[in-house]
């Protein structure tokens, strides 16, 4: 039996090589015209997805886009901290939807904030990613390039991270 499971980009990046057993927690979403499975490798992301689905105007595709763009921990922080700008970086979310997410979920997200990633992004990394996004690069590409540059050279200044990430991004094209 084969199942098609939609997962956030973060889960996709963490999947092991083909042929290795993987454990995903799934959530079935059953509609009048379709059945879909959504999978998560971390419990806090699964719970955030469920909370997002309970928000007015947020369906499974938008909830998956939110988790793919920001990641579970950043979603929880953005909602509990009222960071409308961070939520608006998600394609398909405007100011009204972001405000609705904050109002409806602020009290419900405090218990689902995931663990701080080991070696989580420094302030310089966050600034470098934001600068690349402002230059027109997709957030996921900018984060991957900054992460790759940090892993090659260790931590550095924001300018060094931007320069190194730009070199990686321009090689892709």
Tab-separated table of N, CA and C in Angstrom, residues 83-162:
chain	number	residue	atom	x	y	z
A	83	UNK	N	3.975	39.074	15.769
A	83	UNK	CA	4.844	39.492	14.668
A	83	UNK	C	4.101	39.352	13.331
A	84	UNK	N	3.313	40.345	13.007
A	84	UNK	CA	2.509	40.349	11.778
A	84	UNK	C	3.415	40.317	10.548
A	85	UNK	N	4.531	41.041	10.587
A	85	UNK	CA	5.444	41.112	9.437
A	85	UNK	C	5.989	39.735	9.082
A	86	UNK	N	6.352	38.945	10.072
A	86	UNK	CA	6.874	37.598	9.801
A	86	UNK	C	5.800	36.730	9.160
A	87	UNK	N	4.590	36.816	9.662
A	87	UNK	CA	3.502	36.016	9.099
A	87	UNK	C	3.162	36.450	7.681
A	88	UNK	N	3.324	37.722	7.380
A	88	UNK	CA	3.026	38.236	6.039
A	88	UNK	C	4.059	37.804	5.000
A	89	UNK	N	5.190	37.232	5.432
A	89	UNK	CA	6.181	36.737	4.467
A	89	UNK	C	5.726	35.445	3.816
A	90	UNK	N	4.695	34.829	4.354
A	90	UNK	CA	4.166	33.578	3.794
A	90	UNK	C	3.303	33.907	2.585
A	91	UNK	N	3.568	33.269	1.442
A	91	UNK	CA	2.711	33.502	0.271
A	91	UNK	C	1.262	33.126	0.585
A	92	UNK	N	0.350	34.032	0.291
A	92	UNK	CA	-1.069	33.777	0.540
A	92	UNK	C	-1.571	34.374	1.843
A	93	UNK	N	-0.680	34.978	2.625
A	93	UNK	CA	-1.110	35.598	3.877
A	93	UNK	C	-0.908	37.097	3.774
A	94	UNK	N	-1.993	37.800	3.921
A	94	UNK	CA	-1.943	39.255	3.959
A	94	UNK	C	-2.050	39.730	5.391
A	95	UNK	N	-2.133	41.020	5.539
A	95	UNK	CA	-2.165	41.615	6.881
A	95	UNK	C	-3.377	41.148	7.683
A	96	UNK	N	-4.535	41.080	7.039
A	96	UNK	CA	-5.747	40.673	7.759
A	96	UNK	C	-5.658	39.239	8.266
A	97	UNK	N	-5.201	38.349	7.405
A	97	UNK	CA	-5.075	36.947	7.815
A	97	UNK	C	-4.046	36.811	8.930
A	98	UNK	N	-2.932	37.528	8.812
A	98	UNK	CA	-1.902	37.489	9.846
A	98	UNK	C	-2.460	37.987	11.178
A	99	UNK	N	-3.209	39.077	11.132
A	99	UNK	CA	-3.816	39.600	12.359
A	99	UNK	C	-4.810	38.604	12.949
A	100	UNK	N	-5.580	37.948	12.083
A	100	UNK	CA	-6.547	36.956	12.550
A	100	UNK	C	-5.827	35.785	13.224
A	101	UNK	N	-4.709	35.345	12.633
A	101	UNK	CA	-3.930	34.263	13.238
A	101	UNK	C	-3.459	34.645	14.637
A	102	UNK	N	-2.951	35.852	14.768
A	102	UNK	CA	-2.457	36.310	16.075
A	102	UNK	C	-3.599	36.374	17.085
A	103	UNK	N	-4.722	36.964	16.689
A	103	UNK	CA	-5.854	37.114	17.617
A	103	UNK	C	-6.410	35.749	18.036
A	104	UNK	N	-6.595	34.846	17.063
A	104	UNK	CA	-7.223	33.573	17.375
A	104	UNK	C	-6.288	32.579	18.048
A	105	UNK	N	-4.983	32.682	17.789
A	105	UNK	CA	-4.068	31.646	18.273
A	105	UNK	C	-3.086	32.074	19.348
A	106	UNK	N	-3.052	33.341	19.674
A	106	UNK	CA	-2.033	33.829	20.606
A	106	UNK	C	-1.996	33.016	21.901
A	107	UNK	N	-3.140	32.780	22.491
A	107	UNK	CA	-3.197	32.036	23.749
A	107	UNK	C	-3.030	30.530	23.542
A	108	UNK	N	-3.286	30.044	22.345
A	108	UNK	CA	-3.238	28.606	22.079
A	108	UNK	C	-1.864	28.112	21.638
A	109	UNK	N	-0.929	29.010	21.341
A	109	UNK	CA	0.376	28.608	20.820
A	109	UNK	C	1.462	28.523	21.879
A	110	UNK	N	1.218	29.049	23.056
A	110	UNK	CA	2.273	29.090	24.072
A	110	UNK	C	2.796	27.701	24.422
A	111	UNK	N	1.931	26.694	24.426
A	111	UNK	CA	2.349	25.351	24.827
A	111	UNK	C	2.921	24.510	23.692
A	112	UNK	N	2.924	25.003	22.457
A	112	UNK	CA	3.425	24.195	21.345
A	112	UNK	C	4.735	24.698	20.762
A	113	UNK	N	5.302	25.745	21.343
A	113	UNK	CA	6.568	26.250	20.829
A	113	UNK	C	7.609	25.160	20.982
A	114	UNK	N	8.208	24.795	19.889
A	114	UNK	CA	9.161	23.691	19.871
A	114	UNK	C	10.483	24.042	20.490
A	115	UNK	N	11.369	23.063	20.508
A	115	UNK	CA	12.688	23.296	21.069
A	115	UNK	C	13.487	24.260	20.213
A	116	UNK	N	14.363	25.005	20.850
A	116	UNK	CA	15.266	25.898	20.115
A	116	UNK	C	16.199	25.023	19.308
A	117	UNK	N	16.301	25.245	17.998
A	117	UNK	CA	17.183	24.422	17.206
A	117	UNK	C	18.617	24.525	17.721
A	118	UNK	N	19.301	23.375	17.715
A	118	UNK	CA	20.695	23.373	18.128
A	118	UNK	C	21.472	24.234	17.156
A	119	UNK	N	22.246	25.154	17.689
A	119	UNK	CA	22.957	26.081	16.808
A	119	UNK	C	21.980	26.931	16.029
A	120	UNK	N	20.906	27.351	16.682
A	120	UNK	CA	19.872	28.143	16.024
A	120	UNK	C	20.436	29.391	15.391
A	121	UNK	N	19.663	30.027	14.559
A	121	UNK	CA	20.189	31.157	13.817
A	121	UNK	C	20.597	32.302	14.730
A	122	UNK	N	21.759	32.857	14.445
A	122	UNK	CA	22.236	34.007	15.203
A	122	UNK	C	21.560	35.258	14.649
A	123	UNK	N	21.777	36.359	15.324
A	123	UNK	CA	21.213	37.620	14.845
A	123	UNK	C	21.799	37.971	13.482
A	124	UNK	N	23.088	37.692	13.289
A	124	UNK	CA	23.725	37.974	11.998
A	124	UNK	C	23.102	37.126	10.900
A	125	UNK	N	22.825	35.853	11.184
A	125	UNK	CA	22.197	34.974	10.198
A	125	UNK	C	20.811	35.471	9.830
A	126	UNK	N	20.028	35.840	10.838
A	126	UNK	CA	18.674	36.343	10.591
A	126	UNK	C	18.717	37.617	9.745
A	127	UNK	N	19.648	38.506	10.052
A	127	UNK	CA	19.771	39.751	9.282
A	127	UNK	C	20.195	39.453	7.846
A	128	UNK	N	21.091	38.496	7.668
A	128	UNK	CA	21.538	38.132	6.326
A	128	UNK	C	20.378	37.555	5.511
A	129	UNK	N	19.602	36.678	6.130
A	129	UNK	CA	18.449	36.094	5.434
A	129	UNK	C	17.469	37.192	5.044
A	130	UNK	N	17.173	38.102	5.967
A	130	UNK	CA	16.231	39.184	5.670
A	130	UNK	C	16.744	40.068	4.550
A	131	UNK	N	18.039	40.338	4.524
A	131	UNK	CA	18.622	41.153	3.454
A	131	UNK	C	18.466	40.455	2.104
A	132	UNK	N	18.690	39.151	2.064
A	132	UNK	CA	18.545	38.399	0.807
A	132	UNK	C	17.086	38.359	0.347
A	133	UNK	N	16.170	38.237	1.304
A	133	UNK	CA	14.741	38.263	0.968
A	133	UNK	C	14.383	39.632	0.395
A	134	UNK	N	14.923	40.693	0.995
A	134	UNK	CA	14.667	42.048	0.493
A	134	UNK	C	15.231	42.247	-0.903
A	135	UNK	N	16.273	41.487	-1.259
A	135	UNK	CA	16.847	41.547	-2.608
A	135	UNK	C	16.033	40.737	-3.622
A	136	UNK	N	15.028	40.001	-3.137
A	136	UNK	CA	14.147	39.280	-4.047
A	136	UNK	C	14.328	37.774	-4.061
A	137	UNK	N	15.221	37.239	-3.233
A	137	UNK	CA	15.398	35.786	-3.184
A	137	UNK	C	14.314	35.174	-2.306
A	138	UNK	N	13.835	33.977	-2.667
A	138	UNK	CA	12.854	33.305	-1.805
A	138	UNK	C	13.471	33.002	-0.439
A	139	UNK	N	12.659	33.095	0.601
A	139	UNK	CA	13.161	32.888	1.964
A	139	UNK	C	13.839	31.529	2.121
A	140	UNK	N	13.261	30.482	1.558
A	140	UNK	CA	13.852	29.151	1.726
A	140	UNK	C	15.236	29.080	1.091
A	141	UNK	N	15.407	29.681	-0.095
A	141	UNK	CA	16.716	29.700	-0.753
A	141	UNK	C	17.711	30.528	0.053
A	142	UNK	N	17.253	31.670	0.566
A	142	UNK	CA	18.127	32.540	1.349
A	142	UNK	C	18.587	31.833	2.623
A	143	UNK	N	17.660	31.161	3.312
A	143	UNK	CA	18.026	30.451	4.529
A	143	UNK	C	19.007	29.325	4.236
A	144	UNK	N	18.764	28.581	3.154
A	144	UNK	CA	19.673	27.480	2.805
A	144	UNK	C	21.066	27.997	2.471
A	145	UNK	N	21.161	29.099	1.741
A	145	UNK	CA	22.457	29.664	1.365
A	145	UNK	C	23.204	30.186	2.590
A	146	UNK	N	22.510	30.858	3.473
A	146	UNK	CA	23.159	31.360	4.688
A	146	UNK	C	23.607	30.191	5.559
A	147	UNK	N	22.744	29.178	5.696
A	147	UNK	CA	23.092	27.987	6.475
A	147	UNK	C	24.330	27.305	5.896
A	148	UNK	N	24.393	27.183	4.582
A	148	UNK	CA	25.539	26.543	3.925
A	148	UNK	C	26.806	27.355	4.144
A	149	UNK	N	26.703	28.652	4.071
A	149	UNK	CA	27.890	29.493	4.266
A	149	UNK	C	28.360	29.437	5.713
A	150	UNK	N	27.428	29.437	6.648
A	150	UNK	CA	27.804	29.342	8.061
A	150	UNK	C	28.481	28.005	8.327
A	151	UNK	N	27.964	26.929	7.754
A	151	UNK	CA	28.568	25.618	8.003
A	151	UNK	C	29.957	25.514	7.376
A	152	UNK	N	30.212	26.233	6.299
A	152	UNK	CA	31.536	26.216	5.682
A	152	UNK	C	32.536	27.033	6.478
A	153	UNK	N	32.160	28.220	6.880
A	153	UNK	CA	33.109	29.158	7.468
A	153	UNK	C	32.896	29.434	8.945
A	154	UNK	N	31.924	28.816	9.583
A	154	UNK	CA	31.605	29.170	10.966
A	154	UNK	C	30.826	30.474	10.974
A	155	UNK	N	30.579	30.992	12.134
A	155	UNK	CA	29.810	32.232	12.206
A	155	UNK	C	30.654	33.410	11.735
A	156	UNK	N	29.995	34.423	11.275
A	156	UNK	CA	30.681	35.611	10.792
A	156	UNK	C	29.778	36.813	10.919
A	157	UNK	N	30.250	37.921	10.380
A	157	UNK	CA	29.441	39.132	10.422
A	157	UNK	C	28.311	39.024	9.400
A	158	UNK	N	27.348	39.885	9.547
A	158	UNK	CA	26.215	39.896	8.622
A	158	UNK	C	26.694	40.120	7.194
A	159	UNK	N	27.624	41.035	7.007
A	159	UNK	CA	28.132	41.342	5.669
A	159	UNK	C	28.809	40.120	5.060
A	160	UNK	N	29.617	39.402	5.853
A	160	UNK	CA	30.282	38.197	5.351
A	160	UNK	C	29.266	37.126	4.965
A	161	UNK	N	28.245	36.965	5.800
A	161	UNK	CA	27.221	35.965	5.508
A	161	UNK	C	26.452	36.309	4.237
A	162	UNK	N	26.119	37.582	4.059
A	162	UNK	CA	25.405	37.999	2.842
A	162	UNK	C	26.276	37.764	1.624
